[in-house]
Amino acid sequence: QVQLVESGGGLVQPGRSLKLSCAASGAALNNYAVGWFRQAPGKEREGVSCISASGLGIYYADSVKGRFTVSRDKPANMVHLLMNSSKPEDTAVYYCARVSTCGGGIATMLARSMWWGQGTLVTVAS
C-alpha cells in the first residue's frame, strides 16, 4: 500500500523560511506528478503547487507564486516545498499527494489527487 509522509512543519516567524518534504513508501515518487495542498482552519483544502514527474512542469497558486519553490530530489525519491517570505495566512496543515497530472491547473488539482499523507502543520506567527 502506498503512503506519503510529509515532514518539516512547525512554527516560523513571518518573513522567514521553512522547507517541507514529501516522501513515499511503496512507490517510486519520481514516477509521478506530485501536488502540495493546504487546509487552513475553517477553510477548504486548496492546491498550492504541482511538479510533474520530469520536474520540468511546475505550477503555483497565485497566493504563493514568487514565494514558494517546489523541487524534486530524485536520488532521495522526495519532493520538497520551500516556503520563503512566510505570511500568517500561510498557516495551515500542508499535504502532499500524487496527482494524475499537473495539467488542468492548480485550482482543479484536488480532483486529480490520490495517496494522501497525514499532513504537517505550519504555523506562521511571531
mmCIF file of C-alpha atoms in Angstrom, residues 17-76:
data_model
loop_
_atom_site.group_PDB
_atom_site.id
_atom_site.type_symbol
_atom_site.label_atom_id
_atom_site.label_comp_id
_atom_site.label_asym_id
_atom_site.label_seq_id
_atom_site.Cartn_x
_atom_site.Cartn_y
_atom_site.Cartn_z
ATOM 1 C CA SER A 17 11.579 30.298 5.502
ATOM 2 C CA LEU A 18 10.535 26.728 6.080
ATOM 3 C CA LYS A 19 11.153 23.629 3.980
ATOM 4 C CA LEU A 20 8.595 20.863 3.775
ATOM 5 C CA SER A 21 9.358 17.393 2.470
ATOM 6 C CA CYS A 22 7.267 14.617 0.992
ATOM 7 C CA ALA A 23 8.420 11.008 0.928
ATOM 8 C CA ALA A 24 6.719 7.850 -0.273
ATOM 9 C CA SER A 25 6.703 4.285 0.875
ATOM 10 C CA GLY A 26 5.555 1.613 -1.500
ATOM 11 C CA ALA A 27 6.004 3.687 -4.627
ATOM 12 C CA ALA A 28 8.627 5.500 -6.636
ATOM 13 C CA LEU A 29 7.594 9.110 -6.199
ATOM 14 C CA ASN A 30 9.903 10.026 -9.059
ATOM 15 C CA ASN A 31 7.461 8.423 -11.494
ATOM 16 C CA TYR A 32 4.513 10.638 -10.641
ATOM 17 C CA ALA A 33 3.371 14.216 -10.582
ATOM 18 C CA VAL A 34 3.126 15.451 -7.002
ATOM 19 C CA GLY A 35 0.931 18.185 -5.649
ATOM 20 C CA TRP A 36 1.148 20.207 -2.469
ATOM 21 C CA PHE A 37 -2.076 21.253 -0.796
ATOM 22 C CA ARG A 38 -3.003 23.088 2.362
ATOM 23 C CA GLN A 39 -6.010 23.413 4.588
ATOM 24 C CA ALA A 40 -6.347 26.316 6.968
ATOM 25 C CA PRO A 41 -8.687 26.164 9.968
ATOM 26 C CA GLY A 42 -12.276 26.525 8.833
ATOM 27 C CA LYS A 43 -11.360 26.559 5.157
ATOM 28 C CA GLU A 44 -11.436 24.076 2.324
ATOM 29 C CA ARG A 45 -8.345 22.259 1.170
ATOM 30 C CA GLU A 46 -6.645 24.082 -1.696
ATOM 31 C CA GLY A 47 -3.902 23.367 -4.152
ATOM 32 C CA VAL A 48 -0.611 25.163 -3.599
ATOM 33 C CA SER A 49 1.839 23.746 -6.107
ATOM 34 C CA CYS A 50 2.380 20.919 -8.541
ATOM 35 C CA ILE A 51 5.505 19.399 -10.047
ATOM 36 C CA SER A 52 5.460 16.986 -12.954
ATOM 37 C CA ALA A 53 7.240 13.637 -12.908
ATOM 38 C CA SER A 54 10.051 15.058 -15.007
ATOM 39 C CA GLY A 55 10.330 18.126 -12.814
ATOM 40 C CA LEU A 56 10.026 20.352 -15.862
ATOM 41 C CA GLY A 57 6.375 21.260 -15.309
ATOM 42 C CA ILE A 58 5.955 23.425 -12.213
ATOM 43 C CA TYR A 59 2.840 25.307 -11.182
ATOM 44 C CA TYR A 60 1.883 27.539 -8.276
ATOM 45 C CA ALA A 61 -1.243 29.064 -6.847
ATOM 46 C CA ASP A 62 -1.271 32.839 -7.225
ATOM 47 C CA SER A 63 -1.185 33.213 -3.451
ATOM 48 C CA VAL A 64 2.279 31.629 -3.199
ATOM 49 C CA LYS A 65 3.808 32.434 -6.585
ATOM 50 C CA GLY A 66 7.179 34.077 -6.181
ATOM 51 C CA ARG A 67 7.497 32.941 -2.552
ATOM 52 C CA PHE A 68 7.283 29.134 -2.634
ATOM 53 C CA THR A 69 9.516 26.798 -4.617
ATOM 54 C CA VAL A 70 8.739 23.150 -5.318
ATOM 55 C CA SER A 71 11.530 20.784 -6.284
ATOM 56 C CA ARG A 72 12.419 17.139 -6.646
ATOM 57 C CA ASP A 73 15.244 15.254 -5.002
ATOM 58 C CA LYS A 74 15.343 12.304 -7.349
ATOM 59 C CA PRO A 75 18.121 10.308 -5.635
ATOM 60 C CA ALA A 76 16.150 10.503 -2.399
#
